[in-house]
């Protein structure tokens, strides 16, 4: 079982003129706390979970945070007054100046890239048959099993998921194969299943390098694994809580991490928002 994760080798986008910048350049992987950014002008590139959280935390101490993103969700979020939302970066002009796609320029002391990670398996030998091409690990069945060598599996490759839920369902699925309860299709059928998924994603407009992305497909993915392996389906309440937390992040970025969720049953939960008293909780 290959369980080395994919949040270690950072992706740095190519930015015109980046060699001119004399300030500090970092990746969100290296962030530990906001202390080093006190009174700095910080440019954050990328609006995934890391970009959103770092913008919120660093703005507590920074002189200014320039939040570069094209996210429609971020456009609606409310941050501190020292957060300035900017479009994508077009180029770096000089040792401290960045130009954005709207033609505006800003000075910054630090650039933090919140631009994701790449899959990396430096310990695998070519003989295992696994290749990483354009962000896709292949050949895999159900994003888990090495089709050529099915006694090898990968846990946790999908992204835009509730990570630990993914680990749990995938591991239970694979253990059913190991104990003989799950009979895999033929090699040809597994290859065809993977090709069918690639074709379906392409028809939906999902770029090929996002083959392992789940997002709105997450619940179906879990359900399919559970049905094939004969394991207990993931309770609907788990992803309902994830989606509720995501909505809360969008509406109250500064307080959503203080929310509390109480599970009532497999379908329902109670949300205690950080900004309200428990008697005024929201039941879903």
PDB file of C-alpha atoms in Angstrom:
ATOM      1  CA  UNK A   1       0.000   0.000   0.000  1.00  0.00           C
ATOM      2  CA  UNK A   2       1.457   3.332  -1.091  1.00  0.00           C
ATOM      3  CA  UNK A   3       0.276   5.950   1.402  1.00  0.00           C
ATOM      4  CA  UNK A   4       2.889   8.704   1.118  1.00  0.00           C
ATOM      5  CA  UNK A   5       0.398  11.512   0.503  1.00  0.00           C
ATOM      6  CA  UNK A   6       0.634  14.264  -2.076  1.00  0.00           C
ATOM      7  CA  UNK A   7       1.071  17.429  -0.032  1.00  0.00           C
ATOM      8  CA  UNK A   8       4.857  17.618   0.040  1.00  0.00           C
ATOM      9  CA  UNK A   9       6.307  18.469  -3.388  1.00  0.00           C
ATOM     10  CA  UNK A  10       5.095  21.999  -4.192  1.00  0.00           C
ATOM     11  CA  UNK A  11       4.020  23.380  -7.543  1.00  0.00           C
ATOM     12  CA  UNK A  12       5.475  26.772  -8.441  1.00  0.00           C
ATOM     13  CA  UNK A  13       3.834  28.498 -11.413  1.00  0.00           C
ATOM     14  CA  UNK A  14       6.004  30.247 -13.954  1.00  0.00           C
ATOM     15  CA  UNK A  15       5.763  34.013 -13.503  1.00  0.00           C
ATOM     16  CA  UNK A  16       7.305  36.389 -16.017  1.00  0.00           C
ATOM     17  CA  UNK A  17      10.119  38.352 -14.407  1.00  0.00           C
ATOM     18  CA  UNK A  18      10.255  36.296 -11.212  1.00  0.00           C
ATOM     19  CA  UNK A  19      14.061  36.439 -11.264  1.00  0.00           C
ATOM     20  CA  UNK A  20      13.819  40.206 -10.687  1.00  0.00           C
ATOM     21  CA  UNK A  21      12.063  39.929  -7.339  1.00  0.00           C
ATOM     22  CA  UNK A  22      14.407  40.517  -4.396  1.00  0.00           C
ATOM     23  CA  UNK A  23      11.966  39.799  -1.583  1.00  0.00           C
ATOM     24  CA  UNK A  24      11.200  36.444  -0.009  1.00  0.00           C
ATOM     25  CA  UNK A  25       9.428  33.758  -2.067  1.00  0.00           C
ATOM     26  CA  UNK A  26       7.770  30.835  -0.298  1.00  0.00           C
ATOM     27  CA  UNK A  27       5.233  28.064  -0.759  1.00  0.00           C
ATOM     28  CA  UNK A  28       2.338  27.464   1.619  1.00  0.00           C
ATOM     29  CA  UNK A  29       3.997  24.163   2.532  1.00  0.00           C
ATOM     30  CA  UNK A  30       6.596  26.140   4.492  1.00  0.00           C
ATOM     31  CA  UNK A  31       4.106  28.232   6.490  1.00  0.00           C
ATOM     32  CA  UNK A  32       4.047  27.652  10.252  1.00  0.00           C
ATOM     33  CA  UNK A  33       2.687  30.840  11.854  1.00  0.00           C
ATOM     34  CA  UNK A  34       2.085  34.478  10.960  1.00  0.00           C
ATOM     35  CA  UNK A  35       4.881  35.966  13.075  1.00  0.00           C
ATOM     36  CA  UNK A  36       7.423  36.475  10.253  1.00  0.00           C
ATOM     37  CA  UNK A  37       4.943  38.586   8.284  1.00  0.00           C
ATOM     38  CA  UNK A  38       4.383  41.316  10.857  1.00  0.00           C
ATOM     39  CA  UNK A  39       4.216  44.734   9.154  1.00  0.00           C
ATOM     40  CA  UNK A  40       5.035  43.171   5.760  1.00  0.00           C
ATOM     41  CA  UNK A  41       3.281  43.579   2.437  1.00  0.00           C
ATOM     42  CA  UNK A  42       2.459  39.990   1.484  1.00  0.00           C
ATOM     43  CA  UNK A  43       1.263  38.724  -1.896  1.00  0.00           C
ATOM     44  CA  UNK A  44      -0.636  35.431  -1.742  1.00  0.00           C
ATOM     45  CA  UNK A  45      -1.153  33.621  -5.040  1.00  0.00           C
ATOM     46  CA  UNK A  46      -3.867  30.962  -5.132  1.00  0.00           C
ATOM     47  CA  UNK A  47      -7.305  30.672  -3.547  1.00  0.00           C
ATOM     48  CA  UNK A  48      -7.532  27.073  -2.442  1.00  0.00           C
ATOM     49  CA  UNK A  49      -7.901  26.204   1.253  1.00  0.00           C
ATOM     50  CA  UNK A  50      -4.300  27.244   1.969  1.00  0.00           C
ATOM     51  CA  UNK A  51      -4.628  30.585   0.208  1.00  0.00           C
ATOM     52  CA  UNK A  52      -7.829  31.422   2.054  1.00  0.00           C
ATOM     53  CA  UNK A  53      -6.498  30.406   5.472  1.00  0.00           C
ATOM     54  CA  UNK A  54      -3.127  32.119   5.061  1.00  0.00           C
ATOM     55  CA  UNK A  55      -4.774  35.321   3.889  1.00  0.00           C
ATOM     56  CA  UNK A  56      -6.958  35.307   6.972  1.00  0.00           C
ATOM     57  CA  UNK A  57      -4.141  34.503   9.406  1.00  0.00           C
ATOM     58  CA  UNK A  58      -1.414  36.703   7.942  1.00  0.00           C
ATOM     59  CA  UNK A  59      -3.741  39.701   7.686  1.00  0.00           C
ATOM     60  CA  UNK A  60      -3.840  39.725  11.502  1.00  0.00           C
ATOM     61  CA  UNK A  61      -0.264  41.048  11.601  1.00  0.00           C
ATOM     62  CA  UNK A  62       0.714  42.194   8.098  1.00  0.00           C
ATOM     63  CA  UNK A  63       0.618  45.753   6.853  1.00  0.00           C
ATOM     64  CA  UNK A  64      -1.213  44.529   3.789  1.00  0.00           C
ATOM     65  CA  UNK A  65      -2.174  41.238   2.130  1.00  0.00           C
ATOM     66  CA  UNK A  66      -2.607  41.204  -1.638  1.00  0.00           C
ATOM     67  CA  UNK A  67      -4.812  38.202  -2.406  1.00  0.00           C
ATOM     68  CA  UNK A  68      -4.367  37.224  -6.058  1.00  0.00           C
ATOM     69  CA  UNK A  69      -7.132  34.960  -7.327  1.00  0.00           C
ATOM     70  CA  UNK A  70      -9.782  34.514  -9.991  1.00  0.00           C
ATOM     71  CA  UNK A  71     -12.108  32.650  -7.607  1.00  0.00           C
ATOM     72  CA  UNK A  72     -15.736  33.759  -7.649  1.00  0.00           C
ATOM     73  CA  UNK A  73     -16.119  32.443  -4.089  1.00  0.00           C
ATOM     74  CA  UNK A  74     -13.286  34.600  -2.751  1.00  0.00           C
ATOM     75  CA  UNK A  75     -14.798  37.619  -4.470  1.00  0.00           C
ATOM     76  CA  UNK A  76     -17.798  37.299  -2.141  1.00  0.00           C
ATOM     77  CA  UNK A  77     -15.858  36.664   1.067  1.00  0.00           C
ATOM     78  CA  UNK A  78     -15.262  39.394   3.623  1.00  0.00           C
ATOM     79  CA  UNK A  79     -11.739  39.792   4.985  1.00  0.00           C
ATOM     80  CA  UNK A  80     -10.026  42.365   7.164  1.00  0.00           C
ATOM     81  CA  UNK A  81      -9.626  45.869   5.803  1.00  0.00           C
ATOM     82  CA  UNK A  82      -5.934  45.333   5.024  1.00  0.00           C
ATOM     83  CA  UNK A  83      -6.737  42.532   2.544  1.00  0.00           C
ATOM     84  CA  UNK A  84      -6.816  43.718  -1.059  1.00  0.00           C
ATOM     85  CA  UNK A  85      -8.268  41.293  -3.577  1.00  0.00           C
ATOM     86  CA  UNK A  86      -6.399  41.263  -6.859  1.00  0.00           C
ATOM     87  CA  UNK A  87      -6.730  39.344 -10.131  1.00  0.00           C
ATOM     88  CA  UNK A  88      -4.059  36.976 -11.459  1.00  0.00           C
ATOM     89  CA  UNK A  89      -0.437  38.086 -11.604  1.00  0.00           C
ATOM     90  CA  UNK A  90       0.724  38.954 -15.119  1.00  0.00           C
ATOM     91  CA  UNK A  91       4.393  39.644 -14.344  1.00  0.00           C
ATOM     92  CA  UNK A  92       6.942  40.874 -11.842  1.00  0.00           C
ATOM     93  CA  UNK A  93       8.120  44.321 -12.869  1.00  0.00           C
ATOM     94  CA  UNK A  94      11.173  44.836 -10.662  1.00  0.00           C
ATOM     95  CA  UNK A  95      12.711  43.921  -7.298  1.00  0.00           C
ATOM     96  CA  UNK A  96       9.487  44.648  -5.374  1.00  0.00           C
ATOM     97  CA  UNK A  97       6.693  45.435  -7.831  1.00  0.00           C
ATOM     98  CA  UNK A  98       4.085  43.049  -9.219  1.00  0.00           C
ATOM     99  CA  UNK A  99       1.717  43.751 -12.089  1.00  0.00           C
ATOM    100  CA  UNK A 100      -1.721  42.145 -12.286  1.00  0.00           C
ATOM    101  CA  UNK A 101      -3.870  41.255 -15.276  1.00  0.00           C
ATOM    102  CA  UNK A 102      -6.012  44.355 -14.767  1.00  0.00           C
ATOM    103  CA  UNK A 103      -2.940  46.530 -15.332  1.00  0.00           C
ATOM    104  CA  UNK A 104      -2.557  47.650 -11.711  1.00  0.00           C
ATOM    105  CA  UNK A 105       0.724  47.304  -9.830  1.00  0.00           C
ATOM    106  CA  UNK A 106       1.561  46.816  -6.154  1.00  0.00           C
ATOM    107  CA  UNK A 107       4.671  46.633  -4.038  1.00  0.00           C
ATOM    108  CA  UNK A 108       5.255  43.541  -1.894  1.00  0.00           C
ATOM    109  CA  UNK A 109       7.915  42.188   0.454  1.00  0.00           C
ATOM    110  CA  UNK A 110       6.922  38.518   0.374  1.00  0.00           C
ATOM    111  CA  UNK A 111       5.300  36.250  -2.204  1.00  0.00           C
ATOM    112  CA  UNK A 112       3.608  33.083  -0.956  1.00  0.00           C
ATOM    113  CA  UNK A 113       2.563  30.539  -3.572  1.00  0.00           C
ATOM    114  CA  UNK A 114      -0.543  28.630  -2.493  1.00  0.00           C
ATOM    115  CA  UNK A 115      -0.566  26.762  -5.772  1.00  0.00           C
ATOM    116  CA  UNK A 116      -0.839  23.132  -4.820  1.00  0.00           C
ATOM    117  CA  UNK A 117       1.355  20.067  -4.985  1.00  0.00           C
ATOM    118  CA  UNK A 118       2.463  17.431  -7.446  1.00  0.00           C
ATOM    119  CA  UNK A 119       2.394  13.660  -7.103  1.00  0.00           C
ATOM    120  CA  UNK A 120       5.814  12.192  -6.403  1.00  0.00           C
ATOM    121  CA  UNK A 121       6.903   8.578  -5.930  1.00  0.00           C
ATOM    122  CA  UNK A 122      10.718   8.638  -6.090  1.00  0.00           C
ATOM    123  CA  UNK A 123      10.920   5.270  -4.325  1.00  0.00           C
ATOM    124  CA  UNK A 124       9.033   3.333  -7.018  1.00  0.00           C
ATOM    125  CA  UNK A 125      10.943   1.299  -9.588  1.00  0.00           C
ATOM    126  CA  UNK A 126       9.896   1.337 -13.240  1.00  0.00           C
ATOM    127  CA  UNK A 127       9.212  -2.384 -12.993  1.00  0.00           C
ATOM    128  CA  UNK A 128       6.018  -1.714 -11.014  1.00  0.00           C
ATOM    129  CA  UNK A 129       4.491  -0.239 -14.166  1.00  0.00           C
ATOM    130  CA  UNK A 130       3.261   2.995 -12.591  1.00  0.00           C
ATOM    131  CA  UNK A 131       3.743   6.256 -14.468  1.00  0.00           C
ATOM    132  CA  UNK A 132       2.963   9.843 -13.503  1.00  0.00           C
ATOM    133  CA  UNK A 133       2.065  11.875 -16.574  1.00  0.00           C
ATOM    134  CA  UNK A 134       0.503  15.337 -16.542  1.00  0.00           C
ATOM    135  CA  UNK A 135      -0.776  14.938 -13.001  1.00  0.00           C
ATOM    136  CA  UNK A 136      -2.286  11.492 -13.594  1.00  0.00           C
ATOM    137  CA  UNK A 137      -1.081   8.259 -11.986  1.00  0.00           C
ATOM    138  CA  UNK A 138      -1.691   5.307 -14.255  1.00  0.00           C
ATOM    139  CA  UNK A 139      -2.670   2.572 -14.813  1.00  0.00           C
ATOM    140  CA  UNK A 140      -5.004   2.490 -11.809  1.00  0.00           C
ATOM    141  CA  UNK A 141      -8.407   0.941 -11.268  1.00  0.00           C
ATOM    142  CA  UNK A 142     -10.792   3.125  -9.245  1.00  0.00           C
ATOM    143  CA  UNK A 143      -7.891   5.508  -8.502  1.00  0.00           C
ATOM    144  CA  UNK A 144      -6.525   2.806  -6.190  1.00  0.00           C
ATOM    145  CA  UNK A 145      -5.293  -0.475  -7.654  1.00  0.00           C
ATOM    146  CA  UNK A 146      -2.292  -0.931  -9.940  1.00  0.00           C
ATOM    147  CA  UNK A 147      -3.908  -2.744 -12.857  1.00  0.00           C
ATOM    148  CA  UNK A 148      -0.653  -4.430 -13.864  1.00  0.00           C
ATOM    149  CA  UNK A 149       0.237  -5.462 -10.322  1.00  0.00           C
ATOM    150  CA  UNK A 150      -2.976  -5.513  -8.264  1.00  0.00           C
ATOM    151  CA  UNK A 151      -1.163  -6.362  -5.026  1.00  0.00           C
ATOM    152  CA  UNK A 152      -0.027  -2.719  -5.130  1.00  0.00           C
ATOM    153  CA  UNK A 153      -2.482   0.019  -4.270  1.00  0.00           C
ATOM    154  CA  UNK A 154      -2.412   3.792  -3.732  1.00  0.00           C
ATOM    155  CA  UNK A 155      -4.394   5.367  -0.909  1.00  0.00           C
ATOM    156  CA  UNK A 156      -5.340   9.046  -0.941  1.00  0.00           C
ATOM    157  CA  UNK A 157      -4.695  10.155  -4.534  1.00  0.00           C
ATOM    158  CA  UNK A 158      -8.045  11.923  -5.134  1.00  0.00           C
ATOM    159  CA  UNK A 159      -8.153  15.632  -4.358  1.00  0.00           C
ATOM    160  CA  UNK A 160     -10.888  18.118  -3.532  1.00  0.00           C
ATOM    161  CA  UNK A 161     -12.185  15.540  -1.092  1.00  0.00           C
ATOM    162  CA  UNK A 162     -12.577  15.059   2.633  1.00  0.00           C
ATOM    163  CA  UNK A 163      -9.165  13.413   2.855  1.00  0.00           C
ATOM    164  CA  UNK A 164      -9.634  11.121   5.841  1.00  0.00           C
ATOM    165  CA  UNK A 165     -12.987   9.891   4.559  1.00  0.00           C
ATOM    166  CA  UNK A 166     -11.244   8.986   1.308  1.00  0.00           C
ATOM    167  CA  UNK A 167      -8.480   7.128   3.141  1.00  0.00           C
ATOM    168  CA  UNK A 168     -11.055   5.182   5.141  1.00  0.00           C
ATOM    169  CA  UNK A 169     -13.255   4.069   2.244  1.00  0.00           C
ATOM    170  CA  UNK A 170     -10.351   3.266  -0.084  1.00  0.00           C
ATOM    171  CA  UNK A 171      -8.563   1.203   2.568  1.00  0.00           C
ATOM    172  CA  UNK A 172     -11.687  -0.799   3.401  1.00  0.00           C
ATOM    173  CA  UNK A 173     -12.222  -1.406  -0.314  1.00  0.00           C
ATOM    174  CA  UNK A 174      -8.685  -2.687  -0.840  1.00  0.00           C
ATOM    175  CA  UNK A 175      -8.756  -4.867   2.274  1.00  0.00           C
ATOM    176  CA  UNK A 176     -11.784  -6.630   0.817  1.00  0.00           C
ATOM    177  CA  UNK A 177      -9.643  -7.502  -2.195  1.00  0.00           C
ATOM    178  CA  UNK A 178      -6.795  -8.731   0.001  1.00  0.00           C
ATOM    179  CA  UNK A 179      -9.031 -11.023   2.057  1.00  0.00           C
ATOM    180  CA  UNK A 180     -10.630 -12.462  -1.073  1.00  0.00           C
ATOM    181  CA  UNK A 181     -14.077 -10.950  -0.568  1.00  0.00           C
ATOM    182  CA  UNK A 182     -13.705  -8.653  -3.587  1.00  0.00           C
ATOM    183  CA  UNK A 183     -13.050 -10.224  -6.973  1.00  0.00           C
ATOM    184  CA  UNK A 184     -11.560  -7.716  -9.370  1.00  0.00           C
ATOM    185  CA  UNK A 185     -12.632  -7.563 -13.018  1.00  0.00           C
ATOM    186  CA  UNK A 186     -10.204  -8.825 -15.650  1.00  0.00           C
ATOM    187  CA  UNK A 187      -7.232  -6.654 -16.548  1.00  0.00           C
ATOM    188  CA  UNK A 188      -8.908  -5.695 -19.820  1.00  0.00           C
ATOM    189  CA  UNK A 189     -12.116  -4.720 -18.029  1.00  0.00           C
ATOM    190  CA  UNK A 190     -10.224  -2.588 -15.500  1.00  0.00           C
ATOM    191  CA  UNK A 191      -8.408  -0.762 -18.291  1.00  0.00           C
ATOM    192  CA  UNK A 192     -11.714  -0.196 -20.072  1.00  0.00           C
ATOM    193  CA  UNK A 193     -13.367   1.092 -16.900  1.00  0.00           C
ATOM    194  CA  UNK A 194     -10.573   3.627 -16.463  1.00  0.00           C
ATOM    195  CA  UNK A 195     -10.788   4.719 -20.103  1.00  0.00           C
ATOM    196  CA  UNK A 196     -14.557   5.099 -19.793  1.00  0.00           C
ATOM    197  CA  UNK A 197     -14.097   7.395 -16.800  1.00  0.00           C
ATOM    198  CA  UNK A 198     -11.511   9.479 -18.654  1.00  0.00           C
ATOM    199  CA  UNK A 199     -13.880   9.823 -21.602  1.00  0.00           C
ATOM    200  CA  UNK A 200     -16.802  10.767 -19.352  1.00  0.00           C
ATOM    201  CA  UNK A 201     -14.740  13.416 -17.564  1.00  0.00           C
ATOM    202  CA  UNK A 202     -13.555  14.828 -20.880  1.00  0.00           C
ATOM    203  CA  UNK A 203     -17.151  15.098 -22.096  1.00  0.00           C
ATOM    204  CA  UNK A 204     -17.991  17.013 -18.906  1.00  0.00           C
ATOM    205  CA  UNK A 205     -15.210  19.497 -19.644  1.00  0.00           C
ATOM    206  CA  UNK A 206     -12.874  18.292 -16.889  1.00  0.00           C
ATOM    207  CA  UNK A 207      -9.266  18.710 -18.025  1.00  0.00           C
ATOM    208  CA  UNK A 208      -7.184  15.554 -18.291  1.00  0.00           C
ATOM    209  CA  UNK A 209      -4.729  16.639 -15.584  1.00  0.00           C
ATOM    210  CA  UNK A 210      -7.608  16.662 -13.083  1.00  0.00           C
ATOM    211  CA  UNK A 211      -8.441  12.999 -13.519  1.00  0.00           C
ATOM    212  CA  UNK A 212      -8.066  12.362  -9.782  1.00  0.00           C
ATOM    213  CA  UNK A 213     -10.218  15.357  -8.805  1.00  0.00           C
ATOM    214  CA  UNK A 214     -13.525  14.472  -7.146  1.00  0.00           C
ATOM    215  CA  UNK A 215     -15.327  17.563  -5.874  1.00  0.00           C
ATOM    216  CA  UNK A 216     -19.033  17.060  -6.587  1.00  0.00           C
ATOM    217  CA  UNK A 217     -18.285  13.451  -7.623  1.00  0.00           C
ATOM    218  CA  UNK A 218     -17.042  12.542  -4.156  1.00  0.00           C
ATOM    219  CA  UNK A 219     -20.195  10.921  -2.749  1.00  0.00           C
ATOM    220  CA  UNK A 220     -20.741   8.862  -5.901  1.00  0.00           C
ATOM    221  CA  UNK A 221     -17.135   7.684  -5.773  1.00  0.00           C
ATOM    222  CA  UNK A 222     -17.546   6.468  -2.200  1.00  0.00           C
ATOM    223  CA  UNK A 223     -20.879   4.831  -3.016  1.00  0.00           C
ATOM    224  CA  UNK A 224     -19.418   3.009  -6.024  1.00  0.00           C
ATOM    225  CA  UNK A 225     -16.522   1.641  -3.971  1.00  0.00           C
ATOM    226  CA  UNK A 226     -18.854   0.524  -1.192  1.00  0.00           C
ATOM    227  CA  UNK A 227     -21.248  -1.192  -3.599  1.00  0.00           C
ATOM    228  CA  UNK A 228     -18.499  -3.056  -5.453  1.00  0.00           C
ATOM    229  CA  UNK A 229     -16.694  -4.203  -2.307  1.00  0.00           C
ATOM    230  CA  UNK A 230     -19.804  -4.902  -0.247  1.00  0.00           C
ATOM    231  CA  UNK A 231     -18.772  -2.538   2.537  1.00  0.00           C
ATOM    232  CA  UNK A 232     -20.963  -0.207   4.559  1.00  0.00           C
ATOM    233  CA  UNK A 233     -21.636   3.012   2.624  1.00  0.00           C
ATOM    234  CA  UNK A 234     -20.298   6.244   4.019  1.00  0.00           C
ATOM    235  CA  UNK A 235     -23.101   7.950   5.977  1.00  0.00           C
ATOM    236  CA  UNK A 236     -24.517  10.920   4.079  1.00  0.00           C
ATOM    237  CA  UNK A 237     -24.055  13.119   7.128  1.00  0.00           C
ATOM    238  CA  UNK A 238     -20.262  13.065   6.719  1.00  0.00           C
ATOM    239  CA  UNK A 239     -20.232  14.947   3.421  1.00  0.00           C
ATOM    240  CA  UNK A 240     -23.164  17.097   4.496  1.00  0.00           C
ATOM    241  CA  UNK A 241     -20.986  18.404   7.322  1.00  0.00           C
ATOM    242  CA  UNK A 242     -18.102  18.980   4.915  1.00  0.00           C
ATOM    243  CA  UNK A 243     -20.311  21.014   2.575  1.00  0.00           C
ATOM    244  CA  UNK A 244     -21.825  22.962   5.467  1.00  0.00           C
ATOM    245  CA  UNK A 245     -18.354  23.846   6.712  1.00  0.00           C
ATOM    246  CA  UNK A 246     -17.373  24.963   3.224  1.00  0.00           C
ATOM    247  CA  UNK A 247     -20.420  27.232   3.091  1.00  0.00           C
ATOM    248  CA  UNK A 248     -19.545  28.636   6.497  1.00  0.00           C
ATOM    249  CA  UNK A 249     -16.008  29.352   5.331  1.00  0.00           C
ATOM    250  CA  UNK A 250     -17.416  31.313   2.409  1.00  0.00           C
ATOM    251  CA  UNK A 251     -19.752  33.339   4.612  1.00  0.00           C
ATOM    252  CA  UNK A 252     -17.624  33.819   7.750  1.00  0.00           C
ATOM    253  CA  UNK A 253     -13.957  33.254   6.991  1.00  0.00           C
ATOM    254  CA  UNK A 254     -12.752  34.625  10.324  1.00  0.00           C
ATOM    255  CA  UNK A 255     -14.906  32.432  12.568  1.00  0.00           C
ATOM    256  CA  UNK A 256     -15.889  29.253  10.742  1.00  0.00           C
ATOM    257  CA  UNK A 257     -13.123  27.169  12.329  1.00  0.00           C
ATOM    258  CA  UNK A 258     -14.800  27.703  15.700  1.00  0.00           C
ATOM    259  CA  UNK A 259     -18.010  26.018  14.537  1.00  0.00           C
ATOM    260  CA  UNK A 260     -19.160  22.831  16.228  1.00  0.00           C
ATOM    261  CA  UNK A 261     -21.077  20.012  14.555  1.00  0.00           C
ATOM    262  CA  UNK A 262     -23.088  17.423  16.457  1.00  0.00           C
ATOM    263  CA  UNK A 263     -24.101  14.301  14.518  1.00  0.00           C
ATOM    264  CA  UNK A 264     -27.693  13.220  15.171  1.00  0.00           C
ATOM    265  CA  UNK A 265     -27.854  10.202  12.858  1.00  0.00           C
ATOM    266  CA  UNK A 266     -26.600   9.025   9.453  1.00  0.00           C
ATOM    267  CA  UNK A 267     -28.332  11.904   7.686  1.00  0.00           C
ATOM    268  CA  UNK A 268     -28.650  14.807  10.108  1.00  0.00           C
ATOM    269  CA  UNK A 269     -26.512  17.066  12.248  1.00  0.00           C
ATOM    270  CA  UNK A 270     -26.707  20.224  14.323  1.00  0.00           C
ATOM    271  CA  UNK A 271     -24.440  23.156  13.537  1.00  0.00           C
ATOM    272  CA  UNK A 272     -23.403  25.461  16.361  1.00  0.00           C
ATOM    273  CA  UNK A 273     -22.038  28.581  14.719  1.00  0.00           C
ATOM    274  CA  UNK A 274     -19.259  30.398  16.523  1.00  0.00           C
ATOM    275  CA  UNK A 275     -21.191  33.642  16.361  1.00  0.00           C
ATOM    276  CA  UNK A 276     -24.391  32.393  17.987  1.00  0.00           C
ATOM    277  CA  UNK A 277     -25.509  30.872  21.268  1.00  0.00           C
ATOM    278  CA  UNK A 278     -26.239  27.168  21.413  1.00  0.00           C
ATOM    279  CA  UNK A 279     -30.034  27.637  21.817  1.00  0.00           C
ATOM    280  CA  UNK A 280     -30.034  29.357  18.419  1.00  0.00           C
ATOM    281  CA  UNK A 281     -28.294  26.471  16.675  1.00  0.00           C
ATOM    282  CA  UNK A 282     -29.158  25.375  13.163  1.00  0.00           C
ATOM    283  CA  UNK A 283     -30.469  21.861  12.666  1.00  0.00           C
ATOM    284  CA  UNK A 284     -29.933  20.273   9.248  1.00  0.00           C
TER     285      UNK A 284
END
